[in-house]
PDB file of C-alpha atoms in Angstrom:
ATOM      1  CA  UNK N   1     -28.521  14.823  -3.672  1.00 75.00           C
ATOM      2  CA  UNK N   2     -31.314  13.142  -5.850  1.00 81.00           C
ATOM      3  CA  UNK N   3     -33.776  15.473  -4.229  1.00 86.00           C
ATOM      4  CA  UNK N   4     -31.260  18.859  -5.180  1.00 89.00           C
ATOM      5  CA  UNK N   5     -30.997  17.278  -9.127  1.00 90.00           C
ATOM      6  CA  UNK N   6     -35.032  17.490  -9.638  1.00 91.00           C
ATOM      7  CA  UNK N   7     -34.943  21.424  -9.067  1.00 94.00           C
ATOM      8  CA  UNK N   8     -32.148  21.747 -11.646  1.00 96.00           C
ATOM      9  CA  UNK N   9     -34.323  22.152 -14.532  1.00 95.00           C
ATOM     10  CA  UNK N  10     -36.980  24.532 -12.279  1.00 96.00           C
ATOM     11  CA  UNK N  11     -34.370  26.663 -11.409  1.00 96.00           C
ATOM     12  CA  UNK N  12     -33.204  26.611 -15.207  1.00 96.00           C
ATOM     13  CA  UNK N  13     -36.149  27.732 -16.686  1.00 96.00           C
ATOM     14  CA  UNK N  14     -37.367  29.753 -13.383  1.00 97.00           C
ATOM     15  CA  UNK N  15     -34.024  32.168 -14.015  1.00 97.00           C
ATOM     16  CA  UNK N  16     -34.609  32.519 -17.695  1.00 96.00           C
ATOM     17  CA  UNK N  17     -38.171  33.420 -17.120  1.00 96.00           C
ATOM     18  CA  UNK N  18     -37.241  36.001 -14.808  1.00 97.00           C
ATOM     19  CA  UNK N  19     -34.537  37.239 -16.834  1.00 97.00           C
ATOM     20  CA  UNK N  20     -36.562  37.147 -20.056  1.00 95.00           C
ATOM     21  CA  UNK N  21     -39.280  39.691 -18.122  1.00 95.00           C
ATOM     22  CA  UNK N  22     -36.626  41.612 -16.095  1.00 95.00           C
ATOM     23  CA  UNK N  23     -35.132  42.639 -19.875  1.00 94.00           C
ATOM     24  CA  UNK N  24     -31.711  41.129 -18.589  1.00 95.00           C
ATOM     25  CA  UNK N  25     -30.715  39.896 -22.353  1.00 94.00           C
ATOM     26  CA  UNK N  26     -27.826  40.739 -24.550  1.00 90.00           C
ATOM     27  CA  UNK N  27     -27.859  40.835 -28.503  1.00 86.00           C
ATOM     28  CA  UNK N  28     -26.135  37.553 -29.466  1.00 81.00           C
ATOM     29  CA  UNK N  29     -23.951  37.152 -32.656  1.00 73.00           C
ATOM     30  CA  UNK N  30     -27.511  36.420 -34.883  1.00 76.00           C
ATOM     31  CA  UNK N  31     -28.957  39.901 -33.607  1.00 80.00           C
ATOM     32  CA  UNK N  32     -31.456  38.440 -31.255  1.00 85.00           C
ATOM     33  CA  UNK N  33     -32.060  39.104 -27.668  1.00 91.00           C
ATOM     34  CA  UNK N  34     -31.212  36.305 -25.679  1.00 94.00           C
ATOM     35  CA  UNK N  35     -31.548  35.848 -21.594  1.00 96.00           C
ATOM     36  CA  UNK N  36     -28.115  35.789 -19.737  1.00 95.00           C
ATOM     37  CA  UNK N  37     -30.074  33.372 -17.121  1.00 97.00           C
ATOM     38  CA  UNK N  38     -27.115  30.275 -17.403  1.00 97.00           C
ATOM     39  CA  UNK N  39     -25.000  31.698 -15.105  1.00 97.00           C
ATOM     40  CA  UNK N  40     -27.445  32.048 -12.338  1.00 97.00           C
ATOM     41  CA  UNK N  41     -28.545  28.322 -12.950  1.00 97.00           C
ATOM     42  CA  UNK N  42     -24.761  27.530 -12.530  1.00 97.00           C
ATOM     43  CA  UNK N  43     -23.829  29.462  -9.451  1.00 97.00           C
ATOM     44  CA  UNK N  44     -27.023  27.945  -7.890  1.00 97.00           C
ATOM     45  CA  UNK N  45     -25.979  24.554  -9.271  1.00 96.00           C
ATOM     46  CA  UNK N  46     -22.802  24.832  -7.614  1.00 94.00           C
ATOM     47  CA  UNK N  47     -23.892  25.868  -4.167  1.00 93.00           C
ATOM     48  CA  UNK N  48     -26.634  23.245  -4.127  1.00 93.00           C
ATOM     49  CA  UNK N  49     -23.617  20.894  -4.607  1.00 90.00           C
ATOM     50  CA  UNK N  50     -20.825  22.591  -2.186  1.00 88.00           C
ATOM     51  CA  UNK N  51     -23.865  22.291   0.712  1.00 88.00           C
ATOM     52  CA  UNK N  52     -25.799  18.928  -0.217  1.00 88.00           C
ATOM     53  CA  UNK N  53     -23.249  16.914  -1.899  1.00 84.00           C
ATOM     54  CA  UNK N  54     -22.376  13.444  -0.024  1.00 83.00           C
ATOM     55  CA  UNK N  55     -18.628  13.926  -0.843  1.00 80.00           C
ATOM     56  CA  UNK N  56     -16.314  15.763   1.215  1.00 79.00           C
ATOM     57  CA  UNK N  57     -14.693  18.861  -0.155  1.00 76.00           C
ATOM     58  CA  UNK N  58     -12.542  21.376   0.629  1.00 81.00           C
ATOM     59  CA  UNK N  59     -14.815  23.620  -1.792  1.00 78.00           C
ATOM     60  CA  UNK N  60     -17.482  23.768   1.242  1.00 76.00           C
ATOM     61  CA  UNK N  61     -14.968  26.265   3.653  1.00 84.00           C
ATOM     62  CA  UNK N  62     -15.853  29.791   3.431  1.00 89.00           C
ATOM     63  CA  UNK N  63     -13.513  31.590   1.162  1.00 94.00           C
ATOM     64  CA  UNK N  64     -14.185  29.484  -1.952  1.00 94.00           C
ATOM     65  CA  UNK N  65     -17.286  29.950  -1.731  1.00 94.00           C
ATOM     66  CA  UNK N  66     -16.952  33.497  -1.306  1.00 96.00           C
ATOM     67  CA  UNK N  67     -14.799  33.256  -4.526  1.00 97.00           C
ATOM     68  CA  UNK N  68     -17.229  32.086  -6.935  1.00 97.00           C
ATOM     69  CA  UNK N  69     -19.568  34.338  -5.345  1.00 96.00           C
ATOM     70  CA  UNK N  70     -17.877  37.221  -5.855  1.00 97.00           C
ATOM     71  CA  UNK N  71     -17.170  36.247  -9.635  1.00 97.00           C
ATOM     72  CA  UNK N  72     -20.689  36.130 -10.076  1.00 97.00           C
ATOM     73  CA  UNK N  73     -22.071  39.247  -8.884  1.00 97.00           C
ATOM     74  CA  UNK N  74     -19.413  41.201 -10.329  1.00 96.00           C
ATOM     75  CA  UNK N  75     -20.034  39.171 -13.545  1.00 95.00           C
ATOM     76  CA  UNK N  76     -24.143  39.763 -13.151  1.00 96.00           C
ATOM     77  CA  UNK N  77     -23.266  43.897 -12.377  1.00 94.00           C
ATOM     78  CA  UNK N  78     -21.073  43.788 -15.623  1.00 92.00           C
ATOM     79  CA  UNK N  79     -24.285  41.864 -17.585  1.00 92.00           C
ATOM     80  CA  UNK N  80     -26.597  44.199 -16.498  1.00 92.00           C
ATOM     81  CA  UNK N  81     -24.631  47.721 -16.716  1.00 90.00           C
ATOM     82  CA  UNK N  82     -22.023  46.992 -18.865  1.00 80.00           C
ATOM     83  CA  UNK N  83     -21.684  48.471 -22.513  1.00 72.00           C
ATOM     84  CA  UNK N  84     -20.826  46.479 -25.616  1.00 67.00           C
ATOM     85  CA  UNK N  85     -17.584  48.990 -25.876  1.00 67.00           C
ATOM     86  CA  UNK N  86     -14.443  48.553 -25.107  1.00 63.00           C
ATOM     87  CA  UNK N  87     -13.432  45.090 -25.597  1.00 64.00           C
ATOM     88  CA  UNK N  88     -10.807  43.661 -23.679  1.00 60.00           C
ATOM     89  CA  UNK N  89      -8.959  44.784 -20.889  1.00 61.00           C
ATOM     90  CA  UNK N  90      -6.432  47.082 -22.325  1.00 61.00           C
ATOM     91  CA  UNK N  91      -9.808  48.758 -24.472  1.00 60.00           C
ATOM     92  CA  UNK N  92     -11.745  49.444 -20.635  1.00 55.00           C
ATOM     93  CA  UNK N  93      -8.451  50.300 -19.189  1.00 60.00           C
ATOM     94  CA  UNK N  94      -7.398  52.888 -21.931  1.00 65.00           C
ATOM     95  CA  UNK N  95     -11.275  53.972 -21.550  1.00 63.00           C
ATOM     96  CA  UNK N  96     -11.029  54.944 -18.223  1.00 58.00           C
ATOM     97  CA  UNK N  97      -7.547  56.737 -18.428  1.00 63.00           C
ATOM     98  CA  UNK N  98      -9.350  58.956 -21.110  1.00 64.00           C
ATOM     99  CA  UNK N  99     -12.931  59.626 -19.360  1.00 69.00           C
ATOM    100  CA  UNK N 100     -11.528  59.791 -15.708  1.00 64.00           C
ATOM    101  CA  UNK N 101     -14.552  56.882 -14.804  1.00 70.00           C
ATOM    102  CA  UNK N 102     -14.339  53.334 -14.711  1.00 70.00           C
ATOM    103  CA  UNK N 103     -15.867  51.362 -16.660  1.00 75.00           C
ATOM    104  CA  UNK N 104     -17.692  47.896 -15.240  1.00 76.00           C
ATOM    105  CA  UNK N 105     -15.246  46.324 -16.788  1.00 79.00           C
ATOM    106  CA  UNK N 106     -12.237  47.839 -15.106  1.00 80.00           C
ATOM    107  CA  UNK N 107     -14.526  47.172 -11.928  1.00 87.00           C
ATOM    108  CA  UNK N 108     -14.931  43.388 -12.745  1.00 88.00           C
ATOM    109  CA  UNK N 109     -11.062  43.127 -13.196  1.00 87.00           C
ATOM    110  CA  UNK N 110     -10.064  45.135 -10.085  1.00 90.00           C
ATOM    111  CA  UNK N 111     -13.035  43.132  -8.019  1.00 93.00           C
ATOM    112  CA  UNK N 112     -11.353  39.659  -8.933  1.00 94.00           C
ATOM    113  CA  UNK N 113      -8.007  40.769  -8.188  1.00 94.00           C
ATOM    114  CA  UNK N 114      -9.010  42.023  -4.774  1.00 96.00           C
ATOM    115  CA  UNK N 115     -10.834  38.984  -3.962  1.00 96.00           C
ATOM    116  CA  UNK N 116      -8.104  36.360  -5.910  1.00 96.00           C
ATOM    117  CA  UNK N 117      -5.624  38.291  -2.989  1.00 96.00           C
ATOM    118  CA  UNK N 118      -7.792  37.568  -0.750  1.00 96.00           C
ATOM    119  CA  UNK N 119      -8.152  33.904  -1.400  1.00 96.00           C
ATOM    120  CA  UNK N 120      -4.359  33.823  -1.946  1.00 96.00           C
ATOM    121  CA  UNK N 121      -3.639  34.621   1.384  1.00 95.00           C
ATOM    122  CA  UNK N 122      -6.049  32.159   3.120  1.00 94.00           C
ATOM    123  CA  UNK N 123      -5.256  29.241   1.338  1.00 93.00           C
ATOM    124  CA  UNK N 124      -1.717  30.058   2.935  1.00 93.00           C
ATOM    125  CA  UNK N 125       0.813  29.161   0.182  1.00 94.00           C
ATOM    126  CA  UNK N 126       4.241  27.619   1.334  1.00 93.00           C
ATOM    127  CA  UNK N 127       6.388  29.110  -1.618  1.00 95.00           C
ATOM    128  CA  UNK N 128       6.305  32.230  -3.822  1.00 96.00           C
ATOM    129  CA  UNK N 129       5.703  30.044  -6.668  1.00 96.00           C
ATOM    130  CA  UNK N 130       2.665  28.476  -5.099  1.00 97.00           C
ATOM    131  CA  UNK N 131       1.701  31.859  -4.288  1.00 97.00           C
ATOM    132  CA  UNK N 132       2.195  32.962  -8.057  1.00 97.00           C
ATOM    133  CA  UNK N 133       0.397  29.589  -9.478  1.00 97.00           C
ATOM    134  CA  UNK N 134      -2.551  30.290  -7.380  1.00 97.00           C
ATOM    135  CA  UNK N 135      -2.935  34.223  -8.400  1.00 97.00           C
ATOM    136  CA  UNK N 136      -2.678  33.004 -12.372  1.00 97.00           C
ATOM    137  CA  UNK N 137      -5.208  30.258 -11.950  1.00 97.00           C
ATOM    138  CA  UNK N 138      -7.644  32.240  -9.687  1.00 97.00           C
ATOM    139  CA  UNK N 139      -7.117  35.684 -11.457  1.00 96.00           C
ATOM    140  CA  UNK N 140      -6.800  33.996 -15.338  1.00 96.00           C
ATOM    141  CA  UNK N 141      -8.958  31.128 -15.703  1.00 96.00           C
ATOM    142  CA  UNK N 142     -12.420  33.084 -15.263  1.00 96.00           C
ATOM    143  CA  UNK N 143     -11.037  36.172 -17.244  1.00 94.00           C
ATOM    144  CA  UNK N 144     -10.030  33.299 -20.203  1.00 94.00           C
ATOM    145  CA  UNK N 145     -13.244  31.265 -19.826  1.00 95.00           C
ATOM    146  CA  UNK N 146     -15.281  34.727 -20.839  1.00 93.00           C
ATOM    147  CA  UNK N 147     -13.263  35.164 -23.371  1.00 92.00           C
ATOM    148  CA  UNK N 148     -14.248  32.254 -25.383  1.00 91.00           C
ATOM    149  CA  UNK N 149     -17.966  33.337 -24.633  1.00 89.00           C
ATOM    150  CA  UNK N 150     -18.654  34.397 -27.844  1.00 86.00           C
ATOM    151  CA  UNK N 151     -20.390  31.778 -29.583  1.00 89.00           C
ATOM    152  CA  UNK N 152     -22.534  29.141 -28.469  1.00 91.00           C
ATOM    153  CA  UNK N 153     -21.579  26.141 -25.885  1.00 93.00           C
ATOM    154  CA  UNK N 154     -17.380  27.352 -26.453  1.00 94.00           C
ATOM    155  CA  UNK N 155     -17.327  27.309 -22.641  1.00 95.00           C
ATOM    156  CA  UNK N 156     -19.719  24.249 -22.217  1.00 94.00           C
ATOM    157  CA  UNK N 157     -16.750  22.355 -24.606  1.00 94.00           C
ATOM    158  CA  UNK N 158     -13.890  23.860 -22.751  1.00 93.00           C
ATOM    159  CA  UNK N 159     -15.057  23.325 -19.622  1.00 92.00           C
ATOM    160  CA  UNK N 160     -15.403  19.503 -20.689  1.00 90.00           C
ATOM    161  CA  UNK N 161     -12.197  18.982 -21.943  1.00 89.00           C
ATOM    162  CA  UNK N 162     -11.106  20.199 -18.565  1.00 85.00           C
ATOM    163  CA  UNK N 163     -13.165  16.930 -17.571  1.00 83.00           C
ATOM    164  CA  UNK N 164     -11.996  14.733 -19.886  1.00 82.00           C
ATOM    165  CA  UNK N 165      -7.853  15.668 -19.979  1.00 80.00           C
ATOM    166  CA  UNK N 166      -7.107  17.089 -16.155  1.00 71.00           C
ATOM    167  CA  UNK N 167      -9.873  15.832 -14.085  1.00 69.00           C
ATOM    168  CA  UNK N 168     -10.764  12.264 -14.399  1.00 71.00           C
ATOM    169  CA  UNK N 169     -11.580  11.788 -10.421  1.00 70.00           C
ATOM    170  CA  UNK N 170     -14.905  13.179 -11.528  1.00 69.00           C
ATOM    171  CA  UNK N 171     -15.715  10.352 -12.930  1.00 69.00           C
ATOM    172  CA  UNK N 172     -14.692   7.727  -9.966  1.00 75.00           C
ATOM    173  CA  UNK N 173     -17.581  10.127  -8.384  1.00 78.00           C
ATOM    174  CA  UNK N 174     -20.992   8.452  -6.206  1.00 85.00           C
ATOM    175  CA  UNK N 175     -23.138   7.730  -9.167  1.00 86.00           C
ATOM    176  CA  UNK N 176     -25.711  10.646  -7.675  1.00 87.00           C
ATOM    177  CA  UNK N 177     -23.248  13.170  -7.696  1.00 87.00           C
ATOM    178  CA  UNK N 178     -21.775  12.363 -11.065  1.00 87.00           C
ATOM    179  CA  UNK N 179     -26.015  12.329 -12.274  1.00 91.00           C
ATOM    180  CA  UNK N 180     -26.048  16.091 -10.622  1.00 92.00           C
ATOM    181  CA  UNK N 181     -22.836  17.251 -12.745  1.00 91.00           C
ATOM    182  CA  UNK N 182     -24.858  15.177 -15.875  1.00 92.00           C
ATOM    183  CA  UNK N 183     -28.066  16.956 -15.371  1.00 95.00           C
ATOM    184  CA  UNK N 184     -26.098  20.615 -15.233  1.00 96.00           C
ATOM    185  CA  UNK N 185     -24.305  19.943 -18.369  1.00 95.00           C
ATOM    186  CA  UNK N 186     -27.154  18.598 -20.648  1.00 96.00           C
ATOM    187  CA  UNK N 187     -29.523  21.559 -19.173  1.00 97.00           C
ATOM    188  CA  UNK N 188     -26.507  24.135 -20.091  1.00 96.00           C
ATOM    189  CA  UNK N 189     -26.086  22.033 -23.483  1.00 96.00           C
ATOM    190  CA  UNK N 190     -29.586  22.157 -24.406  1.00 95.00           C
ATOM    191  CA  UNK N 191     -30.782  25.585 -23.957  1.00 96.00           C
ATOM    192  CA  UNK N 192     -27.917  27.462 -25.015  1.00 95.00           C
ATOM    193  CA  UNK N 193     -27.112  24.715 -28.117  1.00 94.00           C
ATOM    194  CA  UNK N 194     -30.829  25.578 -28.986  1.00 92.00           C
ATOM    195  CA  UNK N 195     -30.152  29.540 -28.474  1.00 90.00           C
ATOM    196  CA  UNK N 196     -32.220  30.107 -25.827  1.00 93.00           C
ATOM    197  CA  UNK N 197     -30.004  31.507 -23.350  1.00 95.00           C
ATOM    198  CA  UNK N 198     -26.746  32.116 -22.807  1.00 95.00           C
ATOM    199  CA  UNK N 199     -24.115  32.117 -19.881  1.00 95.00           C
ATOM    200  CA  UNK N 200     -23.236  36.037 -20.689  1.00 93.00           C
ATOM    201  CA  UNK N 201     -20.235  37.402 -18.327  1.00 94.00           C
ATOM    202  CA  UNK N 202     -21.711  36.250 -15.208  1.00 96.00           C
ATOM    203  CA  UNK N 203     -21.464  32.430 -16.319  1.00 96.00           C
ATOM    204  CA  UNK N 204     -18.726  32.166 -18.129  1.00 96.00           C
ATOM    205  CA  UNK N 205     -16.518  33.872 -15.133  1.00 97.00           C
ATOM    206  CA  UNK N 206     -18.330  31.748 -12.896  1.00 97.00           C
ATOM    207  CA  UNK N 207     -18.195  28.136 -14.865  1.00 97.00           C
ATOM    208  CA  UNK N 208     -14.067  29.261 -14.488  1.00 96.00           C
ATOM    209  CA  UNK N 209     -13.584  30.238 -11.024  1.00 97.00           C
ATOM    210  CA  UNK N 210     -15.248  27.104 -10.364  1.00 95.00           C
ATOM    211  CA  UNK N 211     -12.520  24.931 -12.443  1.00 94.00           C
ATOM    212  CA  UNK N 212     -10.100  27.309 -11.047  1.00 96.00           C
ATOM    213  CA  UNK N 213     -10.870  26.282  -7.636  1.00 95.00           C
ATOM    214  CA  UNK N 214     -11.123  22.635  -8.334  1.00 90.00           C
ATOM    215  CA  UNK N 215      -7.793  22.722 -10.688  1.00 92.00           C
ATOM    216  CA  UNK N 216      -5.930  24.218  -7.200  1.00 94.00           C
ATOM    217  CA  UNK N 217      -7.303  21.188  -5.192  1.00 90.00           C
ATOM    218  CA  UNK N 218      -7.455  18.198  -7.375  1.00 86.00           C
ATOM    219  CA  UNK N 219      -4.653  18.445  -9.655  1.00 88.00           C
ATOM    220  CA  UNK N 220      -0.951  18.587  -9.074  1.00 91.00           C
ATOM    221  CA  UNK N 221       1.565  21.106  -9.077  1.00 95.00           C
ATOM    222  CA  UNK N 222       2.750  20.300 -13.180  1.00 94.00           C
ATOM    223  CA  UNK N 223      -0.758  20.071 -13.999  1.00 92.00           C
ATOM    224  CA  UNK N 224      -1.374  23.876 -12.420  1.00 95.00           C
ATOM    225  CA  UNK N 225       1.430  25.440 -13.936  1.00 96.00           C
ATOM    226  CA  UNK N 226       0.219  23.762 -17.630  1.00 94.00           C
ATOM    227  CA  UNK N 227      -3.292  25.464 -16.974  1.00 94.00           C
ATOM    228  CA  UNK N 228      -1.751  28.587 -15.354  1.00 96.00           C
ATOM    229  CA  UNK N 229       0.496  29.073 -18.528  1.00 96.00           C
ATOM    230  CA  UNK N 230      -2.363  28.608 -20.918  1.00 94.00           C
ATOM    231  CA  UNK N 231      -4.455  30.785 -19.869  1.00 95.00           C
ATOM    232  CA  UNK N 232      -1.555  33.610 -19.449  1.00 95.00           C
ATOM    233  CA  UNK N 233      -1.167  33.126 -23.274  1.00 94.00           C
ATOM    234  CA  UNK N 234      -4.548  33.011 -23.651  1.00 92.00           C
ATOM    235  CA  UNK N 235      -5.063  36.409 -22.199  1.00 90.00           C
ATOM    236  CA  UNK N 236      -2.350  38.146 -23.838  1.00 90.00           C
ATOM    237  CA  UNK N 237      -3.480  36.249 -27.370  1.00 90.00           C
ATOM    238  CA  UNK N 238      -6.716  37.791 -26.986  1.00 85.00           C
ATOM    239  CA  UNK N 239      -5.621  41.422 -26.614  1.00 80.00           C
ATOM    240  CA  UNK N 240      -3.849  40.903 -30.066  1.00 84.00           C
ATOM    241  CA  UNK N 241      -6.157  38.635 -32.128  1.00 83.00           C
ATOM    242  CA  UNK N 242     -10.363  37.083 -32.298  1.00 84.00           C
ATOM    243  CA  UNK N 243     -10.444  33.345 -31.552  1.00 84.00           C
ATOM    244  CA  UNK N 244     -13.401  33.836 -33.747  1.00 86.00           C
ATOM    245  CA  UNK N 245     -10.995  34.865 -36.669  1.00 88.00           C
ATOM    246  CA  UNK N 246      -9.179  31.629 -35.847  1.00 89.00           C
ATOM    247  CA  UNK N 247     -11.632  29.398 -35.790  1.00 89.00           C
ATOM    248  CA  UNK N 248     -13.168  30.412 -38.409  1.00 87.00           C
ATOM    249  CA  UNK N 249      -9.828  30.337 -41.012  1.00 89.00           C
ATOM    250  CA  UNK N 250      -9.809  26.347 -39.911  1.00 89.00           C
ATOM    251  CA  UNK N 251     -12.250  23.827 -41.115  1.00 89.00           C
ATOM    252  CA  UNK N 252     -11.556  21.030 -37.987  1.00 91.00           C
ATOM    253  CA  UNK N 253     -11.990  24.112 -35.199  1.00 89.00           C
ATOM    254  CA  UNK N 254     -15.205  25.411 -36.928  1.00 89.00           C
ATOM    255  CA  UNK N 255     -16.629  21.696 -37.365  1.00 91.00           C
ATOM    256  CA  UNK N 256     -16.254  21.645 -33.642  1.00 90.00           C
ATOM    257  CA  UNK N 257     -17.361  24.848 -32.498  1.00 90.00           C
ATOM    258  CA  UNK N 258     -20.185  24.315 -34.599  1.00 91.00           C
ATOM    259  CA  UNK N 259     -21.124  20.606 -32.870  1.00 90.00           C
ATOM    260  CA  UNK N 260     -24.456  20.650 -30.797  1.00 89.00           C
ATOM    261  CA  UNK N 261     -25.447  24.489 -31.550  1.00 88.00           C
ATOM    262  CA  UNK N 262     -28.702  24.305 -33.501  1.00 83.00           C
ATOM    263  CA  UNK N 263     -28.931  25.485 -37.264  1.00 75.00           C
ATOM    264  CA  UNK N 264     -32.889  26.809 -36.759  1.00 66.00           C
ATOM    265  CA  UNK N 265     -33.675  30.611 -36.765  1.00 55.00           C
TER     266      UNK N 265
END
């Protein structure tokens, strides 16, 4: 596992190199271009882990990690050929009604659910309600994750107080392992705090199929439907209102949303 962590910040900068020269940027809320590259450090980061990691996981069999795949490439396709407009599911939906073509957005969304289904099914739920829990964390967590991508390290900071208030096995972790998970966050915290790439679609989706997965096997059922309920008013918040509009109109949430993002130009 030690040997895995020293390529962590080669592969960081290796991917936003290559993305840098392949054009693969997006105009961030300054106006500047910035390399989407985060999320292909992260889905590496993850299947270094799943295949080298010491501790045994149920994350290693075959259809979770066709899961996160899957959320990444359709979130790298979106990246790459995706337009600014619509916004939001009902916008790419009601886009595609009117212009007869789908939009990579409607793609993305119809991808997920085809592949949440097909995770569904495999991990074999006992109840309808298990069956139900696992289709709202699977199909909402990644959707709500990129919607908080907006600004800078949102998803770094929900993603830790995941950590912090639903997962604290993570830190009873081999001190190796919990050095990896370290390493990936202070990489992630540095170069997009500093603005020099971001997670874009493909990370954001990612970083939340990945807590979705590890929500369904290391938390319990009260736990799942608190997370599964969130994010199903998180998603229908979001078609009505910005969380940047929020934030913004309250001076404790824009203290913290502005915590480790650098002030330089």
């Amino acid at each position: 596992m030690i040997i895995v962590l020293f390529t962590l910040g080669f592969v960081a900068y290796g991917s936003y190199t290559l993305f840098e020269k392949l054009q693969w940027t997006v105009t961030n809320f300054k106006g500047d271009p910035i390399p989407y590259s985060l999320g292909a450090f992260i889905f590496f980061a993850f299947i270094a882990y799943v295949f080298f990691s010491p501790v045994q996981t149920p994350l290693l069999s075959f259809m979770p990690l066709l899961y996160v795949t899957t959320i990444w490439v359709l979130g790298i396709l979106d990246d790459i050929f995706g337009t600014t407009y619509p916004k939001g599911l009902k916008g790419h939906f009601k886009q595609a009604f009117v212009t007869k073509k789908p939009t990579t957005g409607v793609l993305k969304a119809g991808g997920t659910f085809i592949i949440t289904l097909a995770v569904v099914f495999a991990f074999q739920p006992t109840s309808l309600q298990e069956f139900v829990r696992y289709i709202l964390l699977l199909l909402l967590i990644p959707h709500g994750m990129n919607l908080f991508d907006t600004r800078p390290l949102r998803v770094w900071k929900l993603a830790f107080l995941f950590i912090v208030a639903f997962l604290p096995v993570l830190f009873y972790l081999p001190f190796d392992v919990l050095l990896y998970f370290v390493t990936v966050f202070y990489i992630v915290f540095v170069m997009e705090g500093h603005k020099k790439a971001m997670l874009g679609d493909n990370g954001a989706t990612t970083v939340g199929a990945i807590i979705a997965l590890v929500v369904i096997f290391h938390t319990g059922v009260t736990q799942q439907w608190i997370i599964a309920l969130l994010f199903t008013a998180v998603t229908f918040l979001a078609e009505r209102t910005s969380f940047t509009s929020i934030i913004e109109r309250h001076s404790l949430l824009r203290l913290l949303d502005q915590i480790g993002v650098s002030t330089q130009e």
